[in-house]
Short mmCIF file of C-alpha atoms in Angstrom, two decimals:
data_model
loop_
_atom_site.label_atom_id
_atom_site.label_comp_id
_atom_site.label_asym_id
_atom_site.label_seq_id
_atom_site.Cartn_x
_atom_site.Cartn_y
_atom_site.Cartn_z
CA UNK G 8 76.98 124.87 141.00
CA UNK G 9 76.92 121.73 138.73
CA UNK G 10 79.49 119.20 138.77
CA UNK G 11 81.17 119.18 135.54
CA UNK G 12 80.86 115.31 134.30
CA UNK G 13 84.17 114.16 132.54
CA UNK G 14 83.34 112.58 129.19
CA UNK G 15 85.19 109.34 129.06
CA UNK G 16 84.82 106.13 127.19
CA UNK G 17 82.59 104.57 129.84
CA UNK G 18 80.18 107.90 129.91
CA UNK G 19 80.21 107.60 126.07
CA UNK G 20 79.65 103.84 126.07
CA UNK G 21 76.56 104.48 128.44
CA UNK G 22 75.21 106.57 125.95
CA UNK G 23 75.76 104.80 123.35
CA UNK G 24 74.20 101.52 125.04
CA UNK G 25 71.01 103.35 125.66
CA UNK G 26 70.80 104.73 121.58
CA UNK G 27 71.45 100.73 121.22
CA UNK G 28 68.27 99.78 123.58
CA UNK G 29 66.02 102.22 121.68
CA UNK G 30 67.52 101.09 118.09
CA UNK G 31 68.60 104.79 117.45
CA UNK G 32 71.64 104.04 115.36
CA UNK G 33 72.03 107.46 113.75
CA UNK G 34 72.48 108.51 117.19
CA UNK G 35 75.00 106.17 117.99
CA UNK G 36 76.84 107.23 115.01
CA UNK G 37 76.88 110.84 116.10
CA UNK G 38 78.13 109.81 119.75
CA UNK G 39 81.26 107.48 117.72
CA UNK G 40 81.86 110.73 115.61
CA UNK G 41 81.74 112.61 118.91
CA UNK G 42 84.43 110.48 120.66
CA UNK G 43 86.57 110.56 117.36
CA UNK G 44 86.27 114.29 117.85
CA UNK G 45 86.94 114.39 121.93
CA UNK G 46 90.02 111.84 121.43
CA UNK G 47 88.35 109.42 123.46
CA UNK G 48 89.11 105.53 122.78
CA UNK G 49 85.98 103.27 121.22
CA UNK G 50 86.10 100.12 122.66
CA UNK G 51 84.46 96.79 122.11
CA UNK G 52 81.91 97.91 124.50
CA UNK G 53 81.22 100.89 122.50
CA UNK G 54 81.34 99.35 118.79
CA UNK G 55 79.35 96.42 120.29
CA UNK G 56 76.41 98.70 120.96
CA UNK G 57 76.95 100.69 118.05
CA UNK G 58 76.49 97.53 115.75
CA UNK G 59 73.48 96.18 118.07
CA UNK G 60 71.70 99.21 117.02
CA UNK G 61 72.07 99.12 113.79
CA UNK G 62 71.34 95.51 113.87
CA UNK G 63 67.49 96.74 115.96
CA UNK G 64 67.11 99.15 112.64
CA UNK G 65 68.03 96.69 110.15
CA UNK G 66 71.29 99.07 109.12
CA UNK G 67 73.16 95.99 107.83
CA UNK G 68 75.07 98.04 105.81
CA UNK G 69 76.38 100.05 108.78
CA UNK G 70 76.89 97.49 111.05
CA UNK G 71 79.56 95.87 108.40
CA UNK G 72 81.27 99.47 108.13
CA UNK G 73 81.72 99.36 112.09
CA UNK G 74 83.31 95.97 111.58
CA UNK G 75 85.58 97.47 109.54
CA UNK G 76 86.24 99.86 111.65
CA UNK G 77 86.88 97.58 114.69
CA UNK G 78 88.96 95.91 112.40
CA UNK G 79 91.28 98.94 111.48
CA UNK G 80 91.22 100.07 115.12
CA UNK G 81 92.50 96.98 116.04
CA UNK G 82 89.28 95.97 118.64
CA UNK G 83 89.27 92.74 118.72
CA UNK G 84 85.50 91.57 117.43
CA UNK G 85 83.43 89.02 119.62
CA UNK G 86 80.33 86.87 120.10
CA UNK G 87 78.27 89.53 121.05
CA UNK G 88 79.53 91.82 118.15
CA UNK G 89 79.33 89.41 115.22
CA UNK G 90 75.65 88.02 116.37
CA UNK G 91 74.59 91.95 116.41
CA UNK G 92 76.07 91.97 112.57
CA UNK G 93 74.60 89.13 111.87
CA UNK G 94 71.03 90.11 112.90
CA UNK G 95 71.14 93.41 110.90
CA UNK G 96 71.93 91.30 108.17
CA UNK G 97 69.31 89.42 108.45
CA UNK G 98 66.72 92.22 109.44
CA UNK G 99 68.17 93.75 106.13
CA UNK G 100 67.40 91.07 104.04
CA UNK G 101 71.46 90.62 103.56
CA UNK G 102 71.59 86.88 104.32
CA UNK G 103 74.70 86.91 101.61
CA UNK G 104 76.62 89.90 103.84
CA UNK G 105 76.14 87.70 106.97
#
């Protein structure tokens, strides 16, 4: 029989990081709506990746929602997460959102 895997925040923020590494924000979004669902906690790992793949697709747009977000969730934003904003500003042609 198959081990039943507990869906946590760090199982969700692994599969969140690998939507980031293949720039498949809509994906991303759909695990964050997932954990909403599940009750499980989004983290700065977990927004940070989120926003880094929107910021690979150009989804500035998105990646200033999730900043929100952080923001209302009180998660405390970072390097890491305002460069990723930044960059899907700029690969949205949103220099005046960065």
């Amino acid at each position: 029989a198959l081990a039943r895997v507990e869906l946590d925040t760090i199982t969700y923020n692994a599969a969140v990081s690998a939507c980031e590494k293949k720039g498949e924000w809509a994906r991303a979004f759909q695990i964050l709506a997932d954990m909403a669902l599940a009750h499980v906690k989004l983290d700065i790992i977990t927004y940070s990746a989120a926003v880094s793949a929107c910021g690979k697709s150009g989804r500035w747009a998105q990646a200033l929602w999730l900043l929100a977000c952080m923001h209302s969730d009180r998660v405390d934003l970072n390097t890491i997460t305002y460069s990723a904003a930044v960059s899907a500003c700029e690969k949205g042609g949103q220099w005046s959102s960065a």
